[in-house]
Amino acid sequence: MAQPENGTKTLDVITIGRASVDLYGQQIGTRLEDIGSFAKSVGGCPTNIAVGTARLGLKSALITRVGNEQMGRFIREQLQREGVETSGIATDPDRLTALVLLSVEAEGVSPMIFYRTDCADMALSEDDIDEALVASSRAVVVTGTHFSRPNSEAAQKKAIRLAKAAGARVAFDIDYRPNLWGLAGHDAGFERYVASDIVSQKYKSVLPDCDLIVGTEEEVLIASGEADLLSALRTIRSLSPATIVLKRGPMGCIVYDGAVPENLEDGIVGKGFPIEVYNVLGAGDAFMSGWLRGWLKGEPHATSATWANACGAFAVSRLLCAPEYPSWIELNHFLEKGSPERALRKDPELNHVHWATNRRQQIPSLMALAIDHRSQLEDLAQGDAKVLARIPAFKALAVQAATRIAKGRPGFGMLLDDKYGRDALFAAGAEKDFWIARPIELPGSRPLQFEFSQDLGSRTIDWPVDHCIKVLCFYRPDDSADLKRTQIEKLRTAYDAARKIGRDLLIEIIAGKHGAVNDTTIAQALTEIYDAGIKPDWWKLEAQANAAAWDAIDRVIETRDPFCRGVVLLGLDAPLDVLEAGFAAARSSRTVKGFAVGRTIFGEAARAWLGGTMSDEEAVAEMAGRFGTLVDIWERLGKTEAA
């Protein structure tokens, strides 16, 4: 059994080796030659394990090299988003970050091409192994591919020496890829086994220093140099007292913690989960992540095996590698409740937990300048083509105003549209950590219609991954059944599109425009939308009259979707004193996280600037002043509430 957790270390695990960018073919059931588009993610065995363990609550780090280019920066930034310590990642000024092209051709058949000729991670050297970093961890994971070159082999062996000297444990993920040892052609990236005495001798030299050895049947054979599984396991045992974990795909795993029995099934058997096999790539790294969570927390091997097999099940049931690995919340949800689907990617409840607990960015508060308005600005133009042509430039000025107040701080953003906001979107996109939402509704439509096209897939596929889809719906619980049915179906279309392409969704509900609103109106509207299976990331709601109305809304959101990011308040061109009163009432809410206000901020500036009586700087200053005032009011009320 693994030793219990040691609180003197700041890291749980450091993984060492490959770091690549995976480009996954998005068309399923076709040759790699015929793939038309790709999805990008981080990849490489140790990189995947670093992500997988971080998602499961371990403090993980990665030691590798990346290139001094966009793909290298992507790996570093994505790992930081995942909570992985990146101080051990060196930037190689001379080499490119590795790339891998992959596809799912058929069940269990996933051809891949490794672009790794003189890549950055294979230049890893002893100089890249920092003694203090290694000493700060309770375990290091070395991986098979990095024993294929003298420099990277020396780096991993130095890490092993330092780990043992610091009282850390050593785990070996055999991670055998024949063509990365030069034993198969470039088109044989999926090849699992080619016998090689050279590889076997390299691996056997590592085994005596290991506390944990993990591999598939093929990997156990190559690590031992034997031709049959029983002999292979016994050879490994003769060289190492390590816990041996034999991965068996859908059959689960077997753990050997002492002598290897004559009947291999007499080890500790961890049963697999009966799920559909969609893509086997990355499943072993997910498995290792789950195993390490248990092993490093001192759990019984049977528990570690269950967690490992469950994590592997998630991976094989979804397309990508690291992005598909479960969070700790998601893993427990699955183990406690199971799934009605053999194809886990088709389980809407599980997918929601996965999405909500693995978001790219946490946004605990949000203050946004909303200038996604189209019809209101068109009304100001009164059909004058020259004035209409100036609307895009005005929206770009609004970006200057918002960023002047944000000053690079997180928790700020804008609502901008596709129709007039192209230049503004480019300008806002240059601001790091700036939240951006974009509308899809046809302005004023009731029943709801989408602007430009009813096909949201083609409408939003080219949006940046961190842009939020915003849809405004004029919805009342006392609307006719037919109207509500139409509205709900449109909202469901937006929700499905957001989840399919991986974008946040903000649903704005306005009920007060078409009738009176009481303390339960909005809470009932949200309930009906949740009843339809729609769980937006954000709600944008009208200010409520009192704390009772907000409490009703809070209870609905907390009950129906505790993972919801929260509520932002809309403004509806209200004067500042009215907004302040609304802000004050909202401060009693547990789910309101900020505001997204528009015409109150830009209305006067728009009339004057479009009318030619205000300069660019005056317009920016006017909008910045009003936005800043709202920010000050919101923050002041927050401090008052906290006191």
XYZ file of C-alpha atoms in Angstrom:
643
model
C 0.000 0.000 0.000
C 1.181 3.538 -0.728
C 2.513 5.650 2.106
C 0.265 8.386 3.505
C 0.534 11.987 2.434
C 3.543 13.964 3.677
C 2.644 17.549 4.482
C 6.231 18.834 4.280
C 6.294 18.868 0.471
C 4.787 21.665 -1.632
C 4.207 19.457 -4.696
C 2.627 16.031 -4.972
C 4.092 14.958 -8.283
C 6.454 16.107 -11.025
C 6.165 14.538 -14.466
C 9.061 14.599 -16.925
C 9.249 14.269 -20.699
C 7.151 14.944 -23.756
C 5.220 18.178 -24.249
C 3.463 18.584 -27.564
C 0.496 20.223 -29.199
C -2.093 17.646 -30.271
C -4.097 18.431 -33.392
C -7.097 16.101 -33.379
C -9.103 15.517 -36.513
C -12.662 16.658 -35.874
C -14.215 14.354 -38.445
C -14.766 10.869 -37.026
C -14.527 7.586 -38.929
C -12.259 8.756 -41.711
C -8.621 8.547 -42.700
C -6.158 11.119 -41.485
C -5.639 11.947 -45.157
C -9.243 13.132 -45.359
C -9.459 15.211 -42.171
C -10.592 18.758 -42.892
C -10.228 20.500 -39.525
C -8.449 19.934 -36.244
C -8.983 20.676 -32.552
C -5.925 21.803 -30.602
C -4.911 20.667 -27.128
C -1.814 19.973 -25.071
C -0.417 16.464 -25.379
C 2.408 14.085 -24.594
C 2.286 11.470 -21.837
C 3.795 13.473 -18.934
C 1.981 16.659 -19.943
C -1.327 14.820 -19.980
C -0.581 13.295 -16.578
C 0.299 16.702 -15.135
C -3.091 18.014 -16.271
C -4.952 14.893 -15.177
C -3.508 14.911 -11.670
C -4.082 18.660 -11.271
C -7.746 18.193 -12.177
C -7.978 15.512 -9.512
C -6.680 17.860 -6.849
C -2.983 17.005 -6.735
C -0.308 19.690 -6.877
C 1.543 18.770 -10.047
C 4.442 20.156 -12.055
C 6.014 19.390 -15.420
C 9.680 19.330 -16.415
C 10.174 19.657 -20.152
C 11.189 22.038 -22.916
C 9.032 23.978 -25.348
C 9.912 26.168 -28.297
C 10.131 29.944 -28.202
C 7.006 30.331 -30.324
C 3.224 30.382 -30.149
C 2.764 26.642 -29.590
C 5.263 26.619 -26.745
C 3.510 29.547 -25.125
C 0.174 27.803 -25.594
C 1.419 24.772 -23.638
C 2.756 26.922 -20.827
C -0.408 29.075 -20.628
C -2.770 26.105 -20.796
C -0.917 24.311 -18.017
C -1.126 27.456 -15.902
C -4.876 27.557 -16.529
C -5.038 23.942 -15.357
C -3.162 24.749 -12.162
C 0.064 22.935 -13.129
C 3.338 24.397 -11.831
C 5.341 25.518 -14.897
C 8.644 26.677 -13.404
C 10.250 23.444 -14.642
C 9.403 24.193 -18.284
C 12.431 25.554 -20.123
C 12.121 27.587 -23.317
C 14.388 26.288 -26.066
C 15.481 29.176 -28.338
C 16.580 26.904 -31.193
C 13.964 24.166 -31.473
C 10.266 23.982 -32.228
C 7.571 22.599 -29.961
C 6.530 19.104 -30.989
C 3.258 18.580 -32.862
C 1.120 15.468 -33.238
C -1.648 14.964 -35.809
C -4.272 12.411 -34.804
C -7.596 11.032 -35.980
C -10.205 8.432 -35.097
C -10.511 6.186 -38.153
C -12.489 3.397 -36.488
C -13.137 2.023 -33.010
C -9.728 1.524 -31.432
C -7.921 2.705 -34.566
C -6.341 6.140 -34.245
C -3.549 6.891 -36.713
C -1.147 9.638 -35.723
C 1.863 11.462 -37.084
C 4.548 12.737 -34.701
C 6.301 15.939 -35.780
C 9.237 15.604 -33.400
C 12.412 15.867 -35.475
C 14.868 17.659 -33.170
C 11.923 19.013 -31.174
C 12.281 21.068 -28.018
C 11.320 18.467 -25.415
C 13.836 15.918 -26.688
C 16.618 18.445 -26.025
C 15.937 18.178 -22.295
C 19.242 17.978 -20.448
C 20.610 17.552 -16.940
C 20.832 21.338 -16.669
C 17.023 21.486 -16.877
C 16.581 19.401 -13.724
C 16.400 21.759 -10.774
C 17.350 20.130 -7.489
C 15.117 22.357 -5.375
C 12.101 21.694 -7.578
C 12.585 17.928 -7.423
C 13.133 18.053 -3.660
C 9.829 19.901 -3.247
C 7.803 16.965 -4.594
C 6.648 13.706 -3.039
C 7.056 11.831 -6.326
C 8.495 12.106 -9.816
C 7.170 10.342 -12.889
C 9.716 9.424 -15.558
C 8.461 8.370 -18.979
C 9.749 5.906 -21.538
C 10.356 8.057 -24.597
C 12.878 10.255 -22.814
C 15.241 7.317 -22.300
C 15.685 7.161 -26.097
C 18.377 9.866 -26.270
C 21.499 10.269 -24.130
C 20.758 13.847 -23.026
C 17.143 13.260 -22.017
C 18.048 9.915 -20.459
C 20.676 11.662 -18.346
C 18.112 14.299 -17.343
C 15.607 11.718 -16.136
C 18.241 9.700 -14.291
C 19.411 12.851 -12.533
C 15.812 13.494 -11.483
C 15.603 9.938 -10.141
C 18.789 10.392 -8.095
C 17.613 13.708 -6.684
C 14.162 12.357 -5.888
C 15.526 9.386 -3.974
C 17.962 11.596 -2.099
C 15.064 13.856 -1.086
C 12.882 10.980 0.072
C 10.531 11.176 -2.902
C 9.143 8.186 -4.733
C 9.817 7.302 -8.360
C 7.079 6.218 -10.769
C 7.842 4.881 -14.252
C 5.215 5.177 -16.987
C 6.702 2.891 -19.643
C 5.026 4.919 -22.414
C 6.447 2.897 -25.322
C 6.084 4.393 -28.804
C 8.238 2.342 -31.229
C 8.536 5.036 -33.858
C 9.855 7.519 -31.279
C 12.762 5.095 -30.880
C 13.248 4.949 -34.643
C 11.755 1.439 -34.825
C 8.782 2.237 -37.068
C 8.020 4.622 -39.907
C 6.549 8.109 -39.631
C 3.133 6.735 -40.614
C 3.228 4.125 -37.834
C 2.643 6.411 -34.881
C -0.161 4.136 -33.659
C 2.099 1.072 -33.657
C 2.176 -0.317 -30.121
C 4.926 -2.924 -30.118
C 8.202 -3.632 -31.860
C 10.680 -5.825 -29.968
C 14.057 -4.231 -29.326
C 16.918 -5.373 -27.101
C 18.198 -1.791 -26.999
C 14.931 -0.446 -25.615
C 14.602 -3.344 -23.178
C 18.087 -2.789 -21.770
C 17.405 0.931 -21.340
C 14.175 0.267 -19.493
C 15.626 -2.518 -17.357
C 18.338 -0.148 -16.144
C 15.625 2.094 -14.680
C 13.489 -0.531 -12.955
C 15.588 -1.015 -9.769
C 15.098 2.637 -8.794
C 11.320 2.602 -9.175
C 8.579 2.488 -6.559
C 5.823 2.217 -9.153
C 5.879 0.731 -12.671
C 2.848 1.141 -14.939
C 2.368 -0.250 -18.428
C 0.221 -2.171 -20.853
C 0.941 -5.815 -21.686
C 3.063 -4.707 -24.650
C 4.936 -2.206 -22.500
C 5.624 -4.786 -19.801
C 7.075 -7.069 -22.486
C 9.410 -4.383 -23.843
C 10.474 -3.313 -20.348
C 11.469 -6.874 -19.479
C 12.754 -8.131 -22.816
C 10.617 -11.258 -22.399
C 8.232 -12.822 -24.912
C 5.384 -13.837 -22.586
C 3.550 -11.901 -19.930
C 4.226 -14.103 -16.890
C 7.957 -14.188 -17.581
C 7.923 -10.443 -18.206
C 6.297 -9.641 -14.874
C 8.604 -11.970 -12.990
C 11.669 -10.474 -14.651
C 10.512 -7.001 -13.641
C 9.903 -8.261 -10.102
C 13.416 -9.750 -9.969
C 14.802 -6.296 -10.771
C 12.495 -4.128 -8.672
C 10.338 -4.309 -5.556
C 8.049 -1.667 -7.082
C 4.293 -1.905 -7.229
C 3.516 -3.107 -10.758
C 0.291 -1.995 -12.412
C -0.674 -3.892 -15.546
C -3.102 -1.936 -17.713
C -5.570 -4.079 -19.665
C -7.764 -1.550 -21.452
C -11.499 -2.290 -21.095
C -10.641 -5.206 -18.775
C -9.262 -2.758 -16.218
C -5.957 -3.513 -14.511
C -4.140 -5.915 -12.216
C -1.835 -4.770 -9.415
C 1.106 -6.812 -8.149
C 2.591 -5.618 -4.881
C 4.608 -8.701 -4.002
C 5.547 -11.927 -5.735
C 3.983 -12.403 -9.140
C 1.558 -15.354 -8.906
C 1.407 -18.244 -11.357
C -2.157 -17.250 -12.163
C -1.951 -13.588 -13.119
C -5.569 -13.044 -12.144
C -4.564 -13.616 -8.520
C -3.210 -10.075 -8.339
C -5.391 -7.190 -7.162
C -7.884 -6.922 -10.010
C -9.352 -3.527 -10.800
C -12.330 -4.034 -13.065
C -12.939 -1.783 -16.029
C -16.123 0.113 -16.748
C -18.539 -1.038 -19.483
C -18.387 1.964 -21.797
C -18.163 2.527 -25.531
C -14.615 2.815 -26.875
C -14.469 6.002 -28.942
C -10.778 6.951 -28.917
C -8.063 5.037 -27.053
C -5.400 7.741 -27.319
C -4.555 9.346 -23.995
C -6.492 6.780 -21.982
C -3.322 5.466 -20.337
C -2.359 8.952 -19.203
C -5.813 9.459 -17.710
C -5.465 6.069 -16.016
C -2.100 7.076 -14.554
C -3.617 10.325 -13.261
C -6.325 8.472 -11.383
C -3.860 5.937 -10.033
C -1.495 8.637 -8.778
C -4.339 10.390 -6.958
C -4.947 7.247 -4.916
C -1.318 6.137 -4.601
C -0.124 9.506 -3.333
C -3.059 9.868 -0.949
C -2.312 6.511 0.708
C -5.459 4.799 -0.581
C -5.733 0.991 -0.894
C -4.627 -0.260 -4.303
C -8.188 -1.343 -5.073
C -9.359 2.243 -4.639
C -6.513 3.616 -6.751
C -7.379 1.074 -9.440
C -11.033 2.129 -9.434
C -10.120 5.782 -9.827
C -7.603 4.931 -12.549
C -10.037 2.801 -14.537
C -12.771 5.416 -14.246
C -10.439 8.151 -15.520
C -9.443 5.901 -18.413
C -13.122 5.335 -19.191
C -13.677 9.078 -19.513
C -10.764 9.352 -21.925
C -11.767 6.507 -24.243
C -15.339 7.762 -24.414
C -14.353 11.241 -25.624
C -12.308 12.633 -28.495
C -9.329 14.547 -27.123
C -6.711 13.667 -24.501
C -6.087 16.057 -21.589
C -9.185 18.257 -22.145
C -11.417 15.215 -21.638
C -9.945 14.108 -18.309
C -12.287 14.431 -15.324
C -12.153 16.840 -12.445
C -12.287 15.396 -8.933
C -15.930 16.512 -8.647
C -16.759 14.896 -11.975
C -15.021 11.624 -11.078
C -16.958 11.358 -7.831
C -20.213 12.220 -9.587
C -19.613 9.317 -11.980
C -18.611 6.855 -9.269
C -21.609 7.759 -7.097
C -24.304 8.052 -9.769
C -22.953 6.158 -12.767
C -24.315 7.008 -16.192
C -27.258 5.780 -18.256
C -25.040 6.048 -21.352
C -22.332 3.631 -22.458
C -20.966 6.554 -24.487
C -20.192 8.926 -21.637
C -19.901 11.891 -24.000
C -23.661 11.545 -24.623
C -24.609 11.922 -20.955
C -25.866 15.538 -20.614
C -25.603 15.663 -16.822
C -22.052 14.315 -16.823
C -21.094 16.621 -19.686
C -22.361 19.605 -17.742
C -20.323 18.682 -14.685
C -17.283 18.183 -16.928
C -17.761 21.528 -18.633
C -18.485 23.496 -15.487
C -15.650 22.071 -13.371
C -12.966 22.404 -16.057
C -13.591 25.929 -17.323
C -10.677 27.810 -18.857
C -10.961 30.690 -16.421
C -12.558 31.423 -13.071
C -14.488 34.714 -12.994
C -15.595 35.437 -9.419
C -16.792 38.949 -10.315
C -17.612 40.743 -13.560
C -18.112 44.397 -14.475
C -18.837 44.887 -18.160
C -19.597 47.742 -20.517
C -22.354 46.523 -22.821
C -22.328 48.045 -26.287
C -23.658 45.137 -28.318
C -26.631 47.356 -29.187
C -27.535 47.562 -32.872
C -31.088 48.869 -33.258
C -30.666 51.618 -30.652
C -27.627 53.055 -32.431
C -29.335 52.664 -35.793
C -32.232 54.705 -34.412
C -29.804 57.486 -33.529
C -28.508 57.457 -37.121
C -32.062 57.944 -38.482
C -31.167 56.248 -41.740
C -28.180 58.490 -42.499
C -25.659 56.236 -44.239
C -22.695 58.366 -43.144
C -23.716 58.174 -39.505
C -24.352 54.437 -39.760
C -20.855 54.043 -41.172
C -19.407 55.718 -38.048
C -20.971 53.282 -35.555
C -18.032 50.807 -35.734
C -15.558 53.573 -34.851
C -17.705 54.603 -31.896
C -17.708 51.068 -30.554
C -13.923 51.025 -30.801
C -13.867 54.166 -28.665
C -16.007 52.350 -26.103
C -13.299 49.691 -25.866
C -10.793 52.426 -25.027
C -13.128 53.667 -22.299
C -13.619 50.222 -20.777
C -9.935 49.335 -20.828
C -9.062 52.719 -19.333
C -11.088 51.762 -16.268
C -10.071 48.092 -16.230
C -6.345 48.923 -16.287
C -5.498 45.302 -17.022
C -7.299 44.014 -13.926
C -9.302 40.771 -14.136
C -13.065 40.831 -13.783
C -13.758 43.402 -16.498
C -15.218 42.969 -19.945
C -17.570 44.045 -22.701
C -20.540 42.953 -24.737
C -19.799 43.569 -28.432
C -21.612 42.568 -31.587
C -20.638 41.124 -34.966
C -22.639 43.641 -36.997
C -20.859 46.875 -36.040
C -18.246 45.665 -33.588
C -15.570 44.026 -35.735
C -12.897 46.652 -35.046
C -13.939 46.839 -31.398
C -13.708 43.061 -31.054
C -10.156 43.113 -32.401
C -9.225 45.889 -29.977
C -10.847 44.189 -26.995
C -9.289 40.858 -27.917
C -5.839 42.371 -27.473
C -6.569 42.897 -23.760
C -5.429 39.938 -21.655
C -8.094 38.403 -19.393
C -10.749 40.745 -20.827
C -14.157 39.025 -20.843
C -16.069 39.357 -24.124
C -19.630 38.304 -24.916
C -21.311 38.542 -28.327
C -25.051 38.613 -29.066
C -26.799 36.198 -31.410
C -30.428 37.355 -31.111
C -32.273 39.411 -33.700
C -32.814 42.689 -31.802
C -36.341 43.014 -30.429
C -37.511 39.606 -31.675
C -40.366 37.982 -29.753
C -40.568 35.073 -30.278
C -36.807 34.861 -30.247
C -35.015 34.671 -33.579
C -31.291 34.648 -34.252
C -29.607 37.418 -36.199
C -28.079 36.717 -39.638
C -28.631 32.937 -39.555
C -30.592 30.379 -37.570
C -27.601 28.021 -37.926
C -25.542 28.832 -34.851
C -22.897 26.242 -35.628
C -21.719 28.061 -38.723
C -22.331 31.429 -37.055
C -20.082 30.877 -34.047
C -17.475 28.325 -35.119
C -14.923 31.015 -35.936
C -15.324 32.883 -32.646
C -12.342 32.873 -30.258
C -12.614 30.093 -27.677
C -13.002 32.490 -24.761
C -15.811 34.569 -26.285
C -19.150 34.031 -24.581
C -22.374 33.552 -26.565
C -25.035 35.983 -25.361
C -28.727 35.630 -26.199
C -31.493 37.994 -25.083
C -34.964 36.528 -24.675
C -38.116 38.460 -23.737
C -39.626 35.737 -21.583
C -42.469 35.737 -19.071
C -43.914 32.784 -17.136
C -47.445 33.991 -18.043
C -46.766 33.966 -21.791
C -48.825 31.568 -23.882
C -47.696 27.945 -23.962
C -46.970 28.170 -27.696
C -44.822 31.282 -27.293
C -42.886 29.789 -24.394
C -42.350 26.549 -26.314
C -40.876 28.492 -29.236
C -38.694 30.571 -26.941
C -37.394 27.530 -25.077
C -36.525 25.710 -28.303
C -34.481 28.671 -29.486
C -32.692 28.879 -26.154
C -32.031 25.143 -26.325
C -30.499 25.595 -29.770
C -28.177 28.242 -28.359
C -27.293 26.021 -25.404
C -26.558 23.002 -27.588
C -24.401 25.092 -29.920
C -22.437 26.561 -27.002
C -21.680 23.136 -25.587
C -20.837 21.616 -28.977
C -18.248 24.254 -29.839
C -17.051 24.831 -26.271
C -18.185 28.385 -25.526
C -19.770 29.929 -22.446
C -23.435 30.917 -22.770
C -25.075 33.967 -21.203
C -28.877 34.090 -21.281
C -30.410 37.514 -20.750
C -34.014 37.450 -19.574
C -36.168 40.580 -19.752
C -39.685 40.136 -18.395
C -40.580 43.694 -17.402
C -40.953 45.039 -20.934
C -44.163 43.085 -21.547
C -45.899 43.170 -18.184
C -45.580 43.626 -14.457
C -42.896 41.807 -12.474
C -43.309 40.577 -8.901
C -40.973 38.860 -6.447
C -41.306 35.443 -8.124
C -41.536 36.322 -11.841
C -37.856 35.903 -12.723
C -37.357 32.931 -10.417
C -40.230 31.148 -12.185
C -38.836 32.041 -15.614
C -35.456 30.571 -14.680
C -37.137 27.454 -13.298
C -38.935 26.837 -16.586
C -35.714 27.234 -18.552
C -33.867 24.864 -16.221
C -36.761 22.399 -16.541
C -35.975 22.275 -20.263
C -32.435 21.070 -19.485
C -30.791 24.421 -20.299
C -27.984 25.431 -17.944
C -26.307 28.657 -19.029
C -22.984 29.740 -17.605
C -24.325 33.224 -16.878
C -27.675 34.899 -16.408
C -28.177 38.572 -17.209
C -31.211 39.854 -15.325
C -33.142 43.009 -14.519
C -32.639 44.612 -11.132
C -35.117 43.258 -8.571
C -37.165 45.333 -6.168
C -36.055 43.666 -2.954
C -34.046 40.954 -1.228
C -36.981 38.511 -1.337
C -36.964 38.496 -5.141
C -33.212 37.918 -5.189
C -33.494 35.146 -2.626
C -36.029 33.369 -4.834
C -33.639 33.654 -7.803
C -30.690 32.476 -5.705
C -32.541 29.393 -4.537
C -33.454 28.408 -8.079
C -29.889 28.765 -9.378
C -28.257 27.096 -6.382
C -30.683 24.179 -6.545
C -30.785 23.655 -10.285
C -27.184 24.439 -11.205
C -24.709 25.042 -8.377
C -21.959 25.334 -11.032
C -23.519 28.434 -12.646
C -21.014 31.285 -12.831
C -23.684 33.695 -11.618
C -25.845 36.693 -12.505
C -24.917 40.070 -13.962
C -27.313 42.999 -13.783
C -28.519 44.792 -16.887
C -29.208 48.513 -17.023
C -32.033 49.296 -19.501
C -30.866 52.933 -19.860
C -31.722 53.638 -16.225
C -30.223 56.782 -14.623
C -27.337 56.338 -12.204
C -29.421 56.780 -9.050
C -31.854 54.070 -10.156
C -28.967 51.749 -11.017
C -27.384 52.378 -7.629
C -30.616 51.407 -5.904
C -30.769 48.243 -8.000
C -27.147 47.481 -7.211
C -27.837 47.923 -3.506
C -30.746 45.476 -3.580
C -28.671 42.967 -5.578
C -25.854 43.022 -3.034
C -27.991 40.774 -0.822
C -27.898 38.112 -3.540
C -25.559 35.138 -3.333
C -25.458 34.666 -7.115
C -25.113 38.213 -8.469
C -21.484 38.693 -9.494
C -21.586 42.098 -11.158
C -23.187 44.072 -13.945
C -23.244 44.536 -17.705
C -24.648 47.997 -18.383
C -24.863 49.798 -21.693
C -26.911 52.866 -22.574
C -26.479 54.453 -19.150
C -22.759 54.505 -19.962
C -22.618 55.235 -23.676
C -25.982 56.892 -24.440
C -25.016 60.568 -24.109
C -21.644 60.048 -25.773
C -23.249 58.231 -28.696
C -25.732 61.018 -29.379
C -23.073 63.704 -29.226
C -20.275 61.863 -31.044
C -22.453 60.522 -33.854
C -23.958 63.987 -34.110
C -20.515 65.509 -34.589
C -20.478 67.641 -31.427
C -18.021 65.547 -29.380
C -14.416 64.581 -30.112
C -12.977 61.090 -29.827
C -11.200 61.833 -26.552
C -14.265 63.540 -25.114
C -16.368 60.493 -25.972
C -13.858 58.133 -24.403
C -13.633 60.299 -21.285
C -17.414 60.552 -20.999
C -17.916 56.796 -21.239
C -14.945 56.011 -18.996
C -16.289 58.413 -16.378
C -19.715 56.796 -16.304
C -18.317 53.264 -16.366
C -15.872 54.155 -13.612
C -18.672 55.605 -11.511
C -20.648 52.367 -11.785
C -17.556 50.357 -10.887
C -17.002 52.560 -7.834
C -20.639 52.198 -6.758
C -20.577 48.417 -7.142
C -17.301 48.016 -5.298
C -18.338 50.424 -2.536
C -21.605 48.556 -1.979
C -19.646 45.312 -1.855
C -17.407 46.637 0.888
C -20.440 47.894 2.794
C -22.107 44.491 2.515
C -18.928 42.739 3.686
C -18.666 45.061 6.681
